[in-house]
Coordinates of C-alpha atoms and ligand atoms in Angstrom, one line a residue:
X1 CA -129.2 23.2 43.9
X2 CA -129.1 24.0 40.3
X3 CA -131.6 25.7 38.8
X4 CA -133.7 23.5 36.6
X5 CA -135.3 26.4 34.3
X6 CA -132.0 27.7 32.0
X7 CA -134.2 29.3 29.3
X8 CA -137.1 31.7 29.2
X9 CA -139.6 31.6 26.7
X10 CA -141.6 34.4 25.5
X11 CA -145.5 33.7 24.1
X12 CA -148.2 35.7 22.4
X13 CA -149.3 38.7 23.8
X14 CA -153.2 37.5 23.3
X15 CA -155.1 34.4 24.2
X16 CA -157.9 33.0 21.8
X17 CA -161.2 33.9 22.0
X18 CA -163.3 32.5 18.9
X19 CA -162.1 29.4 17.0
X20 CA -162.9 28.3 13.6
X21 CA -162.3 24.5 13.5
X22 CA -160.2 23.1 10.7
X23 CA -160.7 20.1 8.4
X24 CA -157.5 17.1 8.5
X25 CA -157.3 15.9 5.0
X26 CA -155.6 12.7 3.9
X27 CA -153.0 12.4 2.0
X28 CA -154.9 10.6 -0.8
X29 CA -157.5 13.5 -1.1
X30 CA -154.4 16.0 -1.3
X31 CA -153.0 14.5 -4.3
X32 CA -156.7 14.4 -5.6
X33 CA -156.9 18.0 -4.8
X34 CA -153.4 19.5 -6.1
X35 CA -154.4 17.6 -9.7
X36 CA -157.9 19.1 -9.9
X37 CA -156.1 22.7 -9.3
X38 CA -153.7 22.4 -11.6
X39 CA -150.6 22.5 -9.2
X40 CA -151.3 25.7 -8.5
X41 CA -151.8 26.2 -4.8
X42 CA -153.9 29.6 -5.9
X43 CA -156.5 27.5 -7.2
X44 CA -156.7 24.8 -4.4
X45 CA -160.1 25.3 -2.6
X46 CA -159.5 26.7 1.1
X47 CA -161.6 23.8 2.5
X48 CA -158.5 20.9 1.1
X49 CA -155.8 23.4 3.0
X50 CA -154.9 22.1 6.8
X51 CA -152.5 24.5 7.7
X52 CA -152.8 28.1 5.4
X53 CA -149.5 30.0 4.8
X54 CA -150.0 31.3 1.4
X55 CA -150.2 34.7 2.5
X56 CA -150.4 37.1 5.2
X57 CA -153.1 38.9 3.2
X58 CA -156.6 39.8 4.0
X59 CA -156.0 36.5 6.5
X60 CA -155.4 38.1 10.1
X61 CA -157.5 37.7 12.9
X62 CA -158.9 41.0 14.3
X63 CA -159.0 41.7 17.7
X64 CA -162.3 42.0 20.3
X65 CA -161.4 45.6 19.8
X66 CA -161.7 45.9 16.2
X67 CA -164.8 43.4 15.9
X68 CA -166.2 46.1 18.5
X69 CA -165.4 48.7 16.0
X70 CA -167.2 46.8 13.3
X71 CA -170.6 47.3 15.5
X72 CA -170.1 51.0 15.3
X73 CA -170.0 51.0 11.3
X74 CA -171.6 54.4 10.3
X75 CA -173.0 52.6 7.0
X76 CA -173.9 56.6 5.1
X77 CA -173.1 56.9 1.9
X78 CA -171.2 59.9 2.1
X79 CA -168.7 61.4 5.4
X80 CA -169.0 58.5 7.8
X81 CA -167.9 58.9 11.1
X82 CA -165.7 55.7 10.7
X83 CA -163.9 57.3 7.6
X84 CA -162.6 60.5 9.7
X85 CA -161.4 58.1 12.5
X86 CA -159.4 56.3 10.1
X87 CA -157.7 59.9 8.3
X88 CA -157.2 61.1 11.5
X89 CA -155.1 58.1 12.6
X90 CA -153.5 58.3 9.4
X91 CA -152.1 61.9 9.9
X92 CA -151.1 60.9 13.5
X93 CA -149.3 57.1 12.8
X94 CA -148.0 57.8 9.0
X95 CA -147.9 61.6 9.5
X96 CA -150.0 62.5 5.8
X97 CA -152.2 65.3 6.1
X98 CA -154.2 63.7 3.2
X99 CA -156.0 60.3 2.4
X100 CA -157.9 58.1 -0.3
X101 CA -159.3 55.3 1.1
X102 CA -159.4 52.3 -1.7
X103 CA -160.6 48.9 -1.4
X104 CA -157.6 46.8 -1.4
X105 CA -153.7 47.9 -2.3
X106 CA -153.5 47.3 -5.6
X107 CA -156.5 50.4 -5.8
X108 CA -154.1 52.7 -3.9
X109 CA -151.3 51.6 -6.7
X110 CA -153.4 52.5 -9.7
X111 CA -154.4 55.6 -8.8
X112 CA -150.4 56.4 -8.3
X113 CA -149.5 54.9 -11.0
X114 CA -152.4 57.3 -13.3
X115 CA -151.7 60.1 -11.9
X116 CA -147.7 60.1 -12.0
X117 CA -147.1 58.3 -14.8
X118 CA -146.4 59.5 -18.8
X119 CA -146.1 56.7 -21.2
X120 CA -142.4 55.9 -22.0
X121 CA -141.7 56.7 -18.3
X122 CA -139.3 54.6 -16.2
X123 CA -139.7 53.7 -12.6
X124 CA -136.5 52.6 -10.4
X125 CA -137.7 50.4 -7.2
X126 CA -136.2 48.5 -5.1
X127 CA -136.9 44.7 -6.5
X128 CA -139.7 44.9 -7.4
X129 CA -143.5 43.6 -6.2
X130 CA -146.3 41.8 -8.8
X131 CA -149.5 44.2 -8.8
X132 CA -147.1 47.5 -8.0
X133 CA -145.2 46.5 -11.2
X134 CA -147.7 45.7 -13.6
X135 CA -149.8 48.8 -12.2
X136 CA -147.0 51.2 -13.3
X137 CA -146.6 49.3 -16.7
X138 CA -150.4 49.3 -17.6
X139 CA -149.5 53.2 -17.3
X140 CA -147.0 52.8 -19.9
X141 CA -143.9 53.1 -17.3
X142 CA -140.6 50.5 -17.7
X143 CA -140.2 49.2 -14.2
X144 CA -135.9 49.3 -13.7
X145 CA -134.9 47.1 -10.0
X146 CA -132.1 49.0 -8.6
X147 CA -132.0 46.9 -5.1
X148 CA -128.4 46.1 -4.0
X149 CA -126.8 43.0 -5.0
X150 CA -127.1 41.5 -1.8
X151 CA -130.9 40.8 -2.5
X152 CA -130.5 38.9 -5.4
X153 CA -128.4 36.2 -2.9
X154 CA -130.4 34.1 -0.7
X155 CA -127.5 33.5 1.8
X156 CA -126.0 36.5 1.9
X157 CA -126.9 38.1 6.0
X158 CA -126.7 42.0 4.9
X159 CA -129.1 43.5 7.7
X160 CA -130.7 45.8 5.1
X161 CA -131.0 43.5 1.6
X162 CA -134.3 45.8 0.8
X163 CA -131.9 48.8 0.6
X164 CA -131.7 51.0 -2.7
X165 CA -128.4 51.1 -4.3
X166 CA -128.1 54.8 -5.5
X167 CA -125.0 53.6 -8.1
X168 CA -127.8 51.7 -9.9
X169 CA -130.7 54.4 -9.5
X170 CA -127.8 57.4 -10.5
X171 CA -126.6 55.5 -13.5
X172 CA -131.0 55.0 -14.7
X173 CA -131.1 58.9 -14.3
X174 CA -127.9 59.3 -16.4
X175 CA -129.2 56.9 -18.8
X176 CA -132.7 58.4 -19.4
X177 CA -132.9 62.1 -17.5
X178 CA -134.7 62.9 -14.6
X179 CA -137.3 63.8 -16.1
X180 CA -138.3 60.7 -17.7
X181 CA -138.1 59.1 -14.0
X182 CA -141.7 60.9 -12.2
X183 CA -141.4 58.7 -8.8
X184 CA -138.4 56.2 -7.4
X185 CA -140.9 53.2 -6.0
X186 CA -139.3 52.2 -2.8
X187 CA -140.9 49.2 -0.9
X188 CA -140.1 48.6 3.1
X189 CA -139.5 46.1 3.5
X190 CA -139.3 44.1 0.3
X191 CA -141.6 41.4 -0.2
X192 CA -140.1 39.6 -3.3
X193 CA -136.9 39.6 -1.6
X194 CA -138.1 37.8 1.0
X195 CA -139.6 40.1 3.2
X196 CA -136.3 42.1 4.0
X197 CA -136.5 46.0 5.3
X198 CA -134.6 48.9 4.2
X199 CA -132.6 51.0 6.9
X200 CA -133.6 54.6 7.6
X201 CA -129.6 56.0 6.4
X202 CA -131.2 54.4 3.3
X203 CA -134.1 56.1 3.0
X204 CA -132.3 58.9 4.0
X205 CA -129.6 58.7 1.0
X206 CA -132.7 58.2 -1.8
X207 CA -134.3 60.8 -0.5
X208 CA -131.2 63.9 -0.8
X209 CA -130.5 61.9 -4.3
X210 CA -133.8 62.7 -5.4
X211 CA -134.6 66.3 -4.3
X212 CA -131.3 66.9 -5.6
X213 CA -132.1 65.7 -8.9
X214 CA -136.1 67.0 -8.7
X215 CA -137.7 63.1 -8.5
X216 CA -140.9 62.3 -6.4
X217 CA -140.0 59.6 -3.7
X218 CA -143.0 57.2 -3.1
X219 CA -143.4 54.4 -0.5
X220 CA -145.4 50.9 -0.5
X221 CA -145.9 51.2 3.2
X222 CA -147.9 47.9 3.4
X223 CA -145.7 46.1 6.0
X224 CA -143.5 50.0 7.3
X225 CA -144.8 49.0 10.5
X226 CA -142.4 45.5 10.1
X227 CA -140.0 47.6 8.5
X228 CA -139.7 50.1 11.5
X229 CA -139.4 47.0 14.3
X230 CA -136.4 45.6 12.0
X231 CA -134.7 49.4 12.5
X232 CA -135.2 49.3 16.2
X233 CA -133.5 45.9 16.5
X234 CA -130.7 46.3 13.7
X235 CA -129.8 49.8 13.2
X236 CA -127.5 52.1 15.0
X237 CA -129.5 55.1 17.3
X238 CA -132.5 53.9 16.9
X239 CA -132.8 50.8 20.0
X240 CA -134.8 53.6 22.5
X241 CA -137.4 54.9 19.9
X242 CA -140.7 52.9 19.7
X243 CA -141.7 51.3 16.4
X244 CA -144.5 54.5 16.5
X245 CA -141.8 56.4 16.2
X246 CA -139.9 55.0 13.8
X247 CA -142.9 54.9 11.4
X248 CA -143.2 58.3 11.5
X249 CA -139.9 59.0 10.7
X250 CA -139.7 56.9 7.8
X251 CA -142.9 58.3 6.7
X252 CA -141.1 62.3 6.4
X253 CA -138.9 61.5 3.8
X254 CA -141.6 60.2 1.1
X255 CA -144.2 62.2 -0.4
X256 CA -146.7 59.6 -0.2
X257 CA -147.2 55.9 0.6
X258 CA -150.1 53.1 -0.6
X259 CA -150.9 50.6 1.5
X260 CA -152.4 47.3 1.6
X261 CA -154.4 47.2 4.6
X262 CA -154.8 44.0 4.3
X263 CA -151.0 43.2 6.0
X264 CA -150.0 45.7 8.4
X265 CA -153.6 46.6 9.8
X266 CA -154.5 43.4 10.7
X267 CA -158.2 43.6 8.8
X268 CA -159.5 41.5 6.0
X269 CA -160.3 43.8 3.4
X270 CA -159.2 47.5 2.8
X271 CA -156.3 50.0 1.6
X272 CA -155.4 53.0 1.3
X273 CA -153.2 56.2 -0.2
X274 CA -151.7 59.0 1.7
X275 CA -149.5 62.1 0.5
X276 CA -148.7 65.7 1.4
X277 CA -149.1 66.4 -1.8
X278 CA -152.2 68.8 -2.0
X279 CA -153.0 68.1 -6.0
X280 CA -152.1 64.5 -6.2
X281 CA -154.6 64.4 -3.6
X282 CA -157.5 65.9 -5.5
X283 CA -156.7 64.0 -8.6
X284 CA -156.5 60.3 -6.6
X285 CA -159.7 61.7 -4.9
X286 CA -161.2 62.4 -8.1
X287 CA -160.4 59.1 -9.8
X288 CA -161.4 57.1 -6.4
X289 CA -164.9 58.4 -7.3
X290 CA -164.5 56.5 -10.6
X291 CA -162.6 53.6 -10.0
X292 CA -163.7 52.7 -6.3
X293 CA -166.7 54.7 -4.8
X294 CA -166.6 58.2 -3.2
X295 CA -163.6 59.4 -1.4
X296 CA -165.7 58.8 1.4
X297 CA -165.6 55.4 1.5
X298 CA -163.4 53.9 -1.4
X299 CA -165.0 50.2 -2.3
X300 CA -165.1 49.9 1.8
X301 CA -167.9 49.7 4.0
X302 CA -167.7 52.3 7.1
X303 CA -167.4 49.2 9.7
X304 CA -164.0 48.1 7.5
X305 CA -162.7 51.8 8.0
X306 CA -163.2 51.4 11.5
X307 CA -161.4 48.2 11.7
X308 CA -158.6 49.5 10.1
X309 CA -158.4 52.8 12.1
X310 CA -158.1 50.7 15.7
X311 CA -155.5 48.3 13.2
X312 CA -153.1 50.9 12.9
X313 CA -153.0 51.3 16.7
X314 CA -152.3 47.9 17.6
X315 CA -149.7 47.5 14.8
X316 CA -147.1 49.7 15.8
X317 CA -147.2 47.7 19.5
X318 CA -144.4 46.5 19.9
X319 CA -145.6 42.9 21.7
X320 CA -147.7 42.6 18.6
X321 CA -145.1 42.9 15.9
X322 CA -142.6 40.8 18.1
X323 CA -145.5 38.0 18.5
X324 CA -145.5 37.7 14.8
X325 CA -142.1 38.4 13.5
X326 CA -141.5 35.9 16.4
X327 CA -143.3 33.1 14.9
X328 CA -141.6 33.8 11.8
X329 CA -138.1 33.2 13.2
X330 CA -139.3 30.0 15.4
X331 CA -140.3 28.6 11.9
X332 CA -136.9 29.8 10.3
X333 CA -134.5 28.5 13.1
X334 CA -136.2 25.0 13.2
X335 CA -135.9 24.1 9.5
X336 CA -132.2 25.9 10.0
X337 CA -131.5 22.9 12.8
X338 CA -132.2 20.4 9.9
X339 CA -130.2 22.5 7.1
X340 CA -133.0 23.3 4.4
X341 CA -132.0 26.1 2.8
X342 CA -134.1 28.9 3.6
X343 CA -133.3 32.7 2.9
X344 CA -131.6 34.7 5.3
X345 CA -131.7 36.4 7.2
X346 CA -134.9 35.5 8.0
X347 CA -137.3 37.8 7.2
X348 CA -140.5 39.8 8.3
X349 CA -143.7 37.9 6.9
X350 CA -142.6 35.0 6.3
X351 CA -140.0 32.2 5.7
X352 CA -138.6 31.8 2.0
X353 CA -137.6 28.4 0.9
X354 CA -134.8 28.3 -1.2
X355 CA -136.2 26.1 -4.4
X356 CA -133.3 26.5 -6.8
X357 CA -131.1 24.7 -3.7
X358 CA -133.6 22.4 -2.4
X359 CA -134.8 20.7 -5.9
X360 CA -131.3 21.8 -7.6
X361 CA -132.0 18.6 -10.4
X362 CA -134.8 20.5 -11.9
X363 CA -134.3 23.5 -14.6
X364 CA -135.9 26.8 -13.6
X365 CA -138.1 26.2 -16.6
X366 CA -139.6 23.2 -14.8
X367 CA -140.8 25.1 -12.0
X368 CA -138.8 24.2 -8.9
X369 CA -140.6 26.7 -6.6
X370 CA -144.4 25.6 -8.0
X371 CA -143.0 22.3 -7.4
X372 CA -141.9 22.1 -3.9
X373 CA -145.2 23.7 -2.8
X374 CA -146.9 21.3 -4.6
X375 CA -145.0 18.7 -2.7
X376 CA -145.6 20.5 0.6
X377 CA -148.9 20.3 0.3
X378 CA -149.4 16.7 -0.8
X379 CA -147.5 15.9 2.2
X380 CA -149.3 17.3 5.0
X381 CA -151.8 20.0 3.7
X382 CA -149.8 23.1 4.2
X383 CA -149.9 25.2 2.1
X384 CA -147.3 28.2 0.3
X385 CA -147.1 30.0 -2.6
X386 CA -144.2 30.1 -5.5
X387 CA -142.2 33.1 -5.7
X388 CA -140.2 32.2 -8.5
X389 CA -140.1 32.0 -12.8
X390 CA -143.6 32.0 -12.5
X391 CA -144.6 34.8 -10.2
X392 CA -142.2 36.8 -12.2
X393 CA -144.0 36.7 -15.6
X394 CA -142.9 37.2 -19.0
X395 CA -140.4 39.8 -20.6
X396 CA -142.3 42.8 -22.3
X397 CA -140.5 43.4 -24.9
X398 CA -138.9 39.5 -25.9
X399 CA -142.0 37.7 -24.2
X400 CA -139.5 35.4 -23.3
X401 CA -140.1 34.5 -19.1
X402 CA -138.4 36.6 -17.1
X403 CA -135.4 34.5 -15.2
X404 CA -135.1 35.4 -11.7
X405 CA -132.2 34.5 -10.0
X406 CA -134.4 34.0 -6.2
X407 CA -136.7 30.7 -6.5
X408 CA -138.2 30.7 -3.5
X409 CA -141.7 28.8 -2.0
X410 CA -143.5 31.6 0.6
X411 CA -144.9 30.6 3.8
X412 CA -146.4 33.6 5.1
X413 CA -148.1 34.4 8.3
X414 CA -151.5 35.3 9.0
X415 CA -151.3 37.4 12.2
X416 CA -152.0 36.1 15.1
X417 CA -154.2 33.2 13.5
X418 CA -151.4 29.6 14.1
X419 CA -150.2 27.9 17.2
X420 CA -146.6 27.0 17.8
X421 CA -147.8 23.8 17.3
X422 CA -149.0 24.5 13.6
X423 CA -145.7 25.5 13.0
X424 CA -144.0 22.2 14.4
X425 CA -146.8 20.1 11.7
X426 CA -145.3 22.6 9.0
X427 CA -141.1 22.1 9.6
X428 CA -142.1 18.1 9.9
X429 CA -143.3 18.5 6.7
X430 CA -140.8 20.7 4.8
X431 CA -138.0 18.2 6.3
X432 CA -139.6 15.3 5.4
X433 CA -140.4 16.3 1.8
X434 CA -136.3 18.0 1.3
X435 CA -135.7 14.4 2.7
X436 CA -137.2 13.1 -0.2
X437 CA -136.1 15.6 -2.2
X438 CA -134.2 13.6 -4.9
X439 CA -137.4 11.9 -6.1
X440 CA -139.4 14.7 -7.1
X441 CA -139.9 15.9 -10.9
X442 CA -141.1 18.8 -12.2
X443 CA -144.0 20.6 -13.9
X444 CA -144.9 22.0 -16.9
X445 CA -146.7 24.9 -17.8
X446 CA -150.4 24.2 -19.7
X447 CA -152.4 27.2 -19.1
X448 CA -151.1 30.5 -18.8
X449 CA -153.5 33.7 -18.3
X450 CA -151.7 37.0 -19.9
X451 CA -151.5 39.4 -16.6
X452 CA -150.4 38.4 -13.1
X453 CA -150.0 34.3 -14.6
X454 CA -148.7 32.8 -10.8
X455 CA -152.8 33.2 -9.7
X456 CA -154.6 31.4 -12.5
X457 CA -151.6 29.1 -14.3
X458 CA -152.6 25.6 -14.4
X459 CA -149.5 22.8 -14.6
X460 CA -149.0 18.7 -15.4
X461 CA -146.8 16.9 -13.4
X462 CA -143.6 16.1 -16.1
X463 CA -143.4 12.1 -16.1
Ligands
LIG1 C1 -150.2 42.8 -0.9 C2 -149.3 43.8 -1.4 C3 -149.7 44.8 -2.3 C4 -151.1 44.8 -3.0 O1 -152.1 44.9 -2.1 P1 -153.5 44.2 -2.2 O2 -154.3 44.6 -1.0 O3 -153.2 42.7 -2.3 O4 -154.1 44.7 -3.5 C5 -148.8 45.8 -2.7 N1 -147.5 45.8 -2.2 C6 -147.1 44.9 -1.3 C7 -145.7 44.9 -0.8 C8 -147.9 43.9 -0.9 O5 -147.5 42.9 -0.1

């Protein structure tokens, strides 16, 4: 007889243990509620959203073992037990013998950015992210993308799109000197791009190009621990190591790393900086006192160090990473079956929708990635976010926008918070609005704040 099971499918490696009880909106209150938030999906209230894929931030659910940790929370102002549990598995999963903890990521980036930075400085990354960049420009730094090609180019299936290319870093140093050039800002993997990780010969390459040339190599290590399970699957030599392993590796070749907690860590709230780097440590520690609390405790409470410490040693499981990253390709591969154009390859936090494709009548200045989340969510409540003209703000010299080639709608992950069955509701929707696609016009923008515009712009729907 033949054997009636062909396929084996893999599941979460957790079962659910509290639920929080969602609200089903009708479509008539959606449209009520996109129009009262401008079209922005940043200002809908959480309450109007069914199905919550705007980011991957702060949004995770925790596990029994970190809610236990959040009983033990040494609440002391200064030198709480919870804050050496969290250095200590910092120098054993990142490998930094030193730590600032800071309250969210975009903490750990300031302090970098004040500490390394001179005005008229440039910084190369690789794309480049929103609070990272405008961090290092409010320090009077030019921010200078020198990611390959290949990122740029939704379609294109390079393994490695985060990776650096060192013809555009080495031509920046030739233009402007080493020494105007403190820190090359790498990011693995790179958000912007679509959530795409950066191979270890890569890091590897930056790294001899910048000793040899006397520059600080930095890494946002907010999602390393995604970056380190894409290396075990993808590159050569590295199949038998565990994603622990990997992290570590990738760690040695930087002289420090910020993190959003918030992603990796699986917590709600918290970040962090680590370095080897004895006297950028006692300057970060000194401005944490100002900017966030005392070194001790950074803008967190002791129980949201503790989370965080027993985060880091579920992340770099490797059931856990595969459980999300998991999700992330079941979404991909079913809109793939109905041919909406997502990027590719599909990538770490989330699936990208390719905007400029999907509503390819609109101009980019009428907002085809604000648009087609807009549309999303009118259609069945789920909600993304644009990564697109918007999100990448205004020129600082020309104050023209800036026009980037990717327009892309987000629709990131919360660990370990959606069924499989969420994520059938969400491809129903996104093929039944690119269905539709021909019908839908554009926005304009009628409110634009001067920093970080994609949170707080408000839009009209053109006629
Ligand atoms: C989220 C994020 C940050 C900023 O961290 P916050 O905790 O939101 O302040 C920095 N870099 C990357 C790659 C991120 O995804």
């Amino acid at each position: 007889m033949a054997k009636k099971i062909l396929k084996r499918s893999w599941a979460e490696n957790f079962k659910i243990k509290v639920v929080e009880p969602i609200k089903m909106t009708t479509k008539q209150s959606r449209e009520k509620a996109a129009k009262e938030a401008g079209y922005n999906t940043f200002l809908l209230k959480s309450e109007d959203v069914y199905i919550d894929l705007l980011t991957d931030s702060g949004t995770n659910a925790m596990s029994d073992y970190q809610w236990a940790g959040m009983m033990i929370g040494d609440e002391a102002y200064a030198g709480s037990k919870n804050f050496y549990n969290l250095w200590n598995n910092v120098k054993k999963y990142y490998g930094f013998p030193y730590f600032v903890p800071t309250h969210q990521g975009r903490a750990a980036e300031h302090l970098v950015s004040k500490i390394l930075i001179k005005p008229g400085d440039f910084i190369p990354g690789n794309m480049y992210f929103t609070t990272t960049r405008l961090h290092q420009e409010l320090a009077g730094a030019t921010f200078v993308d020198v990611i390959i090609d290949e990122a740029h180019d939704a379609q294109n299936l390079h393994p490695f799109k985060g990776n650096i290319d060192l013809k555009k870093l080495d031509k920046l140093v030739k233009e402007v000197g080493a020494d105007k050039i403190p820190y090359v800002s790498m990011a693995a993997p790179v958000n912007m791009a679509g959530g795409q990780p950066v191979s270890m010969a890569n890091i590897v390459e930056v790294y001899e190009y910048c000793k040899k040339h006397k520059i600080k190599l930095w890494l946002d290590a907010t999602r390393a621990t995604e970056n380190a399970y894409f290396i075990k699957l993808r590159e050569k030599g590295y199949q038998d190591k565990t994603v622990a392993e990997i992290l570590k590796e990738m760690c040695k070749y930087f002289e420090g790393i910020w993190v959003s907690a918030k992603k990796d860590l699986m917590v709600n709230i918290g970040g962090f900086l680590a370095t080897r780097n004895r006297s950028v440590y006692l300057e970060a520690r000194n401005l944490c006192v100002v900017y966030e609390g005392l070194h001790t405790y950074g803008g967190l409470a002791g129980r949201d160090m503790e989370a965080m410490a027993r985060g880091i040693e579920e992340m770099v499981d490797f059931d856990t990473i595969h459980a999300r990253i998991g999700q992330v390709e079941y979404l991909g591969k079913k809109l793939l079956e109905y041919n909406v154009p997502i990027v590719l390859p599909i990538g770490g936090h989330g699936v990208f929708l390719d905007a400029k494709k999907i509503l390819s009548h609109l101009k980019q200045t009428e907002f085809p990635a604000q648009t087609l989340a807009n549309e999303i969510y009118v259609d069945s409540g789920v909600r993304g976010m644009e990564r697109g003209i918007v999100s990448s703000g205004r020129n600082k010299v020309t104050g023209d926008h800036n026009y980037p080639k990717l327009e892309l709608v987000r629709l990131t992950f919360p660990r370990r918070v959606y069924t499989q069955a969420h994520l059938d509701v969400t491809h129903e929707s996104i093929v039944s609005v690119y269905e539709d696609r021909k019908k839908v016009k554009g926005l304009k923008m009628v409110f634009e704040p001067k920093y970080l515009r994609f949170f707080q712009a408000r839009f009209e729907k053109l006629k």
